[in-house]
Amino acid sequence: MTVPVVVFAFRRPDLLEQTLAALRADGVPLLIAFSDGPRDTGDVPGVTQVRRLLREVSWCPVEVHERPVNLGLGRSVVDGASRVLDRYEAAIFVEDDLVCQQGAYTYLTAALEHYADDPRVMSVTAWTHPRITPDGLDGRPYFDGKAECWVWGTWRRAWEGMDRPAVETMERCAARGVDIERYGSDMPKMAAEAGPRNLWAVGWWYHHMLSGGLCLRPPHSLCEHTGWDERGTTVTPGALRWRNPPLRPCPPVPERWPEPAEHPDCAPLWRAAVDGG
C-alpha cells in the first residue's frame, strides 16, 4: 500500500526546508501538506515562503492544502489527519520542525503494514528517547502504552474517536478505572488545558489508554526536533532535556516483529522522566 507522509507547516521555511530534504532523501512516494494560515500580518512573509517551498516539491507527487485562516497546531493536526485518513487506510504525520533519519519511512511503513489488522496496536512512531527507552532491547522495537506526536503513523481504524475533547476521553478513562496519571502527573492538567491552549497530543495519549492500545517505538530515535535554540524559546520550558543524542543509523526492518504487549518499564520510566525532572 502507498502510505502518504502528511506535513503540517506554518511560518518557518528554514526548518521546513530541512524536513523536506530529509523526506526526499528517504524516498517518500507521496506528500500531503497542510499549510496553516497567518495569525496576523507579521506571519504573512513566513507563511508565503512556506507555501512556495511546498508548491516547488517536484521529487514526488504533492498535494498542498493552504488554509485560509489560522487553525493553530492542535486543530490543524486533528482536522488534517481526519481528512487524510478518510481517504487512506494509513498515513505518517510529520511537523515542520522534525527531521527523520534515512530509512525511517521504510521502517514505519513496514510496521504499519505488519500490524494493520491488529487492534491492539494503535500507532507507530520514529521517536524515542534515552529517558524513556527500556534497557536490553538489543536493537528491537518495543511497545509503549503512551502514544507519540513526533513523527507518528496510524490507521483509519485507530483514529476513530479522536474528535472528542481530551478531557472527555480522560474522564472516560477514569470511569473505566484507568490510571489517568499512569505516564505522569502532568497528564490531567494538560487534558484540562487542551481546549484553551489548542493542544492535541494529550487527547491522543488518552485515546490509546481508553482502548488499551499500544504505540510501537524504535530501539533508538529515528528523528529529531530542529526547533531547539539556546534559550529553548521555540519549545515549551524545560523541553531541552528531551533533545536526543546524535541520531544513529536506522535499524533494519525486523524479520520478526514483537508481539503487542507494553514493556513493563514504560510507565515507570515515563513517571520518572516527567515527575522526577
Coordinates of C-alpha atoms in Angstrom, one line a residue:
M1 CA 0.0 0.0 0.0
T2 CA 1.1 3.6 -0.6
V3 CA 1.4 5.4 2.7
P4 CA 1.4 9.2 2.4
V5 CA 3.5 11.4 4.6
V6 CA 1.5 14.3 5.9
V7 CA 3.4 17.5 6.8
F8 CA 2.0 20.3 9.0
A9 CA 3.6 23.6 8.3
F10 CA 3.2 27.2 9.5
R11 CA 5.7 30.0 9.1
R12 CA 9.2 28.6 9.4
P13 CA 10.6 28.0 5.9
D14 CA 14.1 27.4 7.1
L15 CA 13.0 24.4 9.3
L16 CA 10.6 23.1 6.7
E17 CA 13.4 23.0 4.1
Q18 CA 15.3 20.6 6.4
T19 CA 12.2 18.5 6.9
L20 CA 11.5 18.2 3.2
A21 CA 15.2 17.5 2.4
A22 CA 15.1 14.5 4.8
L23 CA 11.8 13.2 3.3
R24 CA 13.3 13.5 -0.2
A25 CA 16.4 11.6 0.8
D26 CA 14.2 8.9 2.4
G27 CA 12.3 8.3 -0.9
V28 CA 8.9 9.3 0.3
P29 CA 6.5 8.5 -2.6
L30 CA 3.5 10.8 -1.7
L31 CA 3.4 14.0 0.2
I32 CA 0.3 15.8 1.6
A33 CA 0.9 19.2 3.2
F34 CA -1.3 21.4 5.4
S35 CA -0.1 25.0 5.5
D36 CA -1.7 26.9 8.3
G37 CA -2.9 30.5 7.6
P38 CA -1.2 33.5 9.2
R39 CA -2.4 34.8 12.6
D40 CA -1.6 38.4 11.7
T41 CA 0.3 40.4 9.1
G42 CA 3.6 39.6 10.8
D43 CA 3.1 35.9 9.8
V44 CA 2.5 36.6 6.2
P45 CA 6.1 36.5 4.9
G46 CA 6.9 33.2 6.6
V47 CA 3.6 31.6 5.5
T48 CA 4.2 32.8 1.9
Q49 CA 7.7 31.3 1.8
V50 CA 6.4 28.0 3.3
R51 CA 3.8 27.7 0.6
R52 CA 6.3 28.4 -2.1
L53 CA 8.6 25.6 -0.8
L54 CA 5.7 23.2 -0.7
R55 CA 4.5 24.0 -4.2
E56 CA 8.0 23.6 -5.5
V57 CA 8.3 20.0 -4.4
S58 CA 9.0 18.0 -7.6
W59 CA 10.6 14.8 -6.3
C60 CA 7.2 13.1 -5.6
P61 CA 3.5 13.8 -6.1
V62 CA 2.5 16.6 -3.7
E63 CA -0.9 17.9 -2.5
V64 CA -0.9 21.2 -0.8
H65 CA -3.8 22.5 1.3
E66 CA -3.4 26.2 2.1
R67 CA -5.6 27.0 4.9
P68 CA -7.3 30.5 4.5
V69 CA -7.3 31.1 8.3
N70 CA -5.1 30.1 11.2
L71 CA -6.3 27.0 13.0
G72 CA -3.3 26.5 15.2
L73 CA -1.4 23.3 15.5
G74 CA -3.9 21.3 17.5
R75 CA -6.9 21.9 15.3
S76 CA -4.7 21.7 12.2
V77 CA -3.4 18.2 13.1
V78 CA -6.8 16.7 14.1
D79 CA -8.5 18.1 11.0
G80 CA -5.7 17.2 8.6
A81 CA -5.3 13.7 10.0
S82 CA -9.1 13.1 9.8
R83 CA -9.2 14.3 6.2
V84 CA -6.3 12.2 5.1
L85 CA -7.5 9.0 7.0
D86 CA -10.9 9.4 5.3
R87 CA -9.0 8.7 2.0
Y88 CA -6.1 6.4 3.1
E89 CA -6.1 3.4 5.4
A90 CA -2.8 4.6 7.0
A91 CA -0.6 7.6 7.0
I92 CA 2.6 9.0 8.6
F93 CA 2.5 12.5 10.1
V94 CA 5.4 15.0 10.5
E95 CA 5.5 18.6 11.8
D96 CA 7.7 21.1 10.1
D97 CA 10.4 21.1 12.8
L98 CA 11.2 17.4 12.7
V99 CA 13.8 15.7 10.6
C100 CA 13.8 11.9 10.0
Q101 CA 16.8 9.6 9.7
Q102 CA 17.1 7.9 6.3
G103 CA 15.3 4.6 6.4
A104 CA 12.6 5.8 8.8
Y105 CA 9.9 5.8 6.2
T106 CA 10.6 2.2 5.2
Y107 CA 10.7 1.2 8.9
L108 CA 7.4 2.8 9.8
T109 CA 5.6 1.7 6.7
A110 CA 6.7 -1.9 7.3
A111 CA 5.3 -1.6 10.8
L112 CA 2.1 -0.1 9.6
E113 CA 1.7 -3.0 7.1
H114 CA 2.5 -5.7 9.7
Y115 CA 0.1 -4.5 12.4
A116 CA -2.6 -3.2 10.1
D117 CA -5.2 -5.7 11.3
D118 CA -4.1 -5.9 14.9
P119 CA -6.5 -3.8 17.1
R120 CA -4.0 -3.9 20.0
V121 CA -1.6 -1.6 18.0
M122 CA -3.0 1.9 17.5
S123 CA 0.1 3.7 16.3
V124 CA 3.8 3.6 15.4
T125 CA 6.5 6.3 15.8
A126 CA 10.1 7.1 14.8
W127 CA 10.8 8.8 18.2
T128 CA 12.0 7.6 21.5
H129 CA 14.5 9.0 24.0
P130 CA 17.1 7.5 26.4
R131 CA 15.0 8.8 29.3
I132 CA 12.0 6.6 28.4
T133 CA 13.7 3.7 26.4
P134 CA 13.9 0.4 28.3
D135 CA 17.2 -1.3 28.7
G136 CA 18.1 -4.5 26.9
L137 CA 16.3 -4.0 23.6
D138 CA 19.2 -5.3 21.5
G139 CA 18.1 -3.3 18.5
R140 CA 14.5 -4.4 18.7
P141 CA 11.4 -2.1 18.7
Y142 CA 9.2 -2.1 21.8
F143 CA 5.6 -1.3 22.7
D144 CA 4.6 1.6 24.9
G145 CA 1.1 2.4 26.2
K146 CA 1.7 6.1 25.7
A147 CA 1.3 7.4 22.1
E148 CA 3.6 9.9 20.4
C149 CA 3.2 13.2 18.5
W150 CA 6.7 13.4 16.9
V151 CA 6.8 11.5 13.6
W152 CA 4.0 9.1 14.1
G153 CA 1.8 6.9 12.0
T154 CA -1.6 5.4 12.4
W155 CA -4.6 3.7 10.7
R156 CA -8.1 4.9 10.0
R157 CA -9.4 2.3 12.4
A158 CA -7.3 3.6 15.3
W159 CA -8.0 7.3 14.7
E160 CA -11.8 6.9 15.0
G161 CA -13.0 8.8 18.1
M162 CA -10.3 11.5 18.1
D163 CA -12.9 14.1 17.6
R164 CA -13.7 14.0 21.3
P165 CA -12.3 16.7 23.6
A166 CA -9.2 15.4 25.5
V167 CA -10.8 16.0 28.9
E168 CA -13.8 13.9 27.9
T169 CA -11.6 11.0 26.9
M170 CA -9.7 11.3 30.1
E171 CA -12.9 11.2 32.1
R172 CA -13.9 8.0 30.2
C173 CA -10.6 6.5 31.2
A174 CA -11.2 7.4 34.8
A175 CA -14.7 5.9 34.7
R176 CA -13.2 2.6 33.5
G177 CA -10.6 2.6 36.3
V178 CA -7.7 3.6 34.1
D179 CA -4.9 5.4 36.0
I180 CA -5.1 8.9 34.3
E181 CA -1.6 9.7 35.7
R182 CA 0.0 6.4 34.5
Y183 CA 2.5 8.2 32.3
G184 CA 3.0 11.3 34.5
S185 CA 1.1 13.6 36.9
D186 CA 1.0 16.3 34.2
M187 CA -1.5 14.5 32.0
P188 CA -4.7 15.6 33.7
K189 CA -3.6 19.2 33.7
M190 CA -2.7 19.0 30.0
A191 CA -6.1 17.5 29.2
A192 CA -7.9 20.3 31.0
E193 CA -5.8 22.8 29.0
A194 CA -6.1 21.1 25.7
G195 CA -9.1 23.2 24.6
P196 CA -7.9 26.6 25.7
R197 CA -4.3 26.0 24.5
N198 CA -5.2 24.2 21.3
L199 CA -3.3 21.0 22.2
W200 CA -4.0 17.7 20.6
A201 CA -1.4 15.2 21.7
V202 CA -2.8 14.6 25.2
G203 CA -6.1 13.5 23.6
W204 CA -4.1 11.0 21.5
W205 CA -2.5 9.6 24.7
Y206 CA -5.8 9.2 26.4
H207 CA -7.3 7.8 23.2
H208 CA -4.8 5.0 23.4
M209 CA -5.3 4.4 27.1
L210 CA -9.1 4.3 26.8
S211 CA -8.8 1.4 24.3
G212 CA -5.7 -0.3 25.9
G213 CA -3.9 0.5 22.6
L214 CA -0.2 0.4 22.0
C215 CA 2.4 2.5 20.2
L216 CA 5.4 0.8 18.6
R217 CA 8.6 2.7 19.3
P218 CA 12.1 2.1 17.7
P219 CA 15.0 0.9 19.8
H220 CA 16.6 4.4 19.4
S221 CA 15.2 7.6 17.9
L222 CA 15.0 7.9 14.1
C223 CA 14.1 11.6 14.2
E224 CA 15.0 14.8 15.9
H225 CA 13.4 18.2 16.6
T226 CA 15.1 21.0 14.7
G227 CA 13.4 23.9 16.5
W228 CA 15.7 24.0 19.5
D229 CA 17.7 27.1 20.3
E230 CA 20.0 28.1 23.1
R231 CA 17.1 29.5 25.2
G232 CA 14.6 26.9 24.3
T233 CA 12.2 29.6 23.2
T234 CA 10.8 27.5 20.3
V235 CA 9.6 24.8 22.6
T236 CA 7.9 24.6 26.0
P237 CA 10.0 25.4 29.1
G238 CA 12.3 22.6 30.2
A239 CA 11.8 20.7 26.9
L240 CA 15.5 20.9 26.0
R241 CA 16.1 17.9 28.3
W242 CA 14.3 15.9 25.6
R243 CA 17.0 16.7 23.0
N244 CA 18.2 13.3 21.7
P245 CA 21.9 12.3 21.4
P246 CA 23.2 12.3 17.8
L247 CA 21.0 10.1 15.7
R248 CA 22.3 6.6 14.8
P249 CA 21.6 4.8 11.5
C250 CA 18.1 3.4 11.2
P251 CA 17.9 -0.3 12.3
P252 CA 16.9 -2.9 9.7
V253 CA 13.3 -3.8 9.4
P254 CA 12.8 -6.7 11.9
E255 CA 12.5 -10.2 10.4
R256 CA 10.1 -10.9 13.3
W257 CA 8.1 -8.1 14.8
P258 CA 7.4 -8.2 18.5
E259 CA 4.1 -9.5 19.9
P260 CA 2.0 -6.5 21.1
A261 CA 2.5 -6.1 24.8
E262 CA 3.6 -3.0 26.7
H263 CA 7.1 -3.2 28.0
P264 CA 6.8 -3.3 31.8
D265 CA 9.4 -0.5 32.2
C266 CA 7.5 2.1 30.1
A267 CA 5.1 3.6 32.7
P268 CA 7.8 3.8 35.4
L269 CA 10.3 5.4 33.0
W270 CA 7.7 8.0 31.9
R271 CA 6.8 8.9 35.5
A272 CA 10.5 9.2 36.5
A273 CA 11.2 11.4 33.4
V274 CA 8.1 13.6 33.8
D275 CA 7.8 13.8 37.6
G276 CA 11.4 13.4 38.5
G277 CA 12.5 16.4 36.4

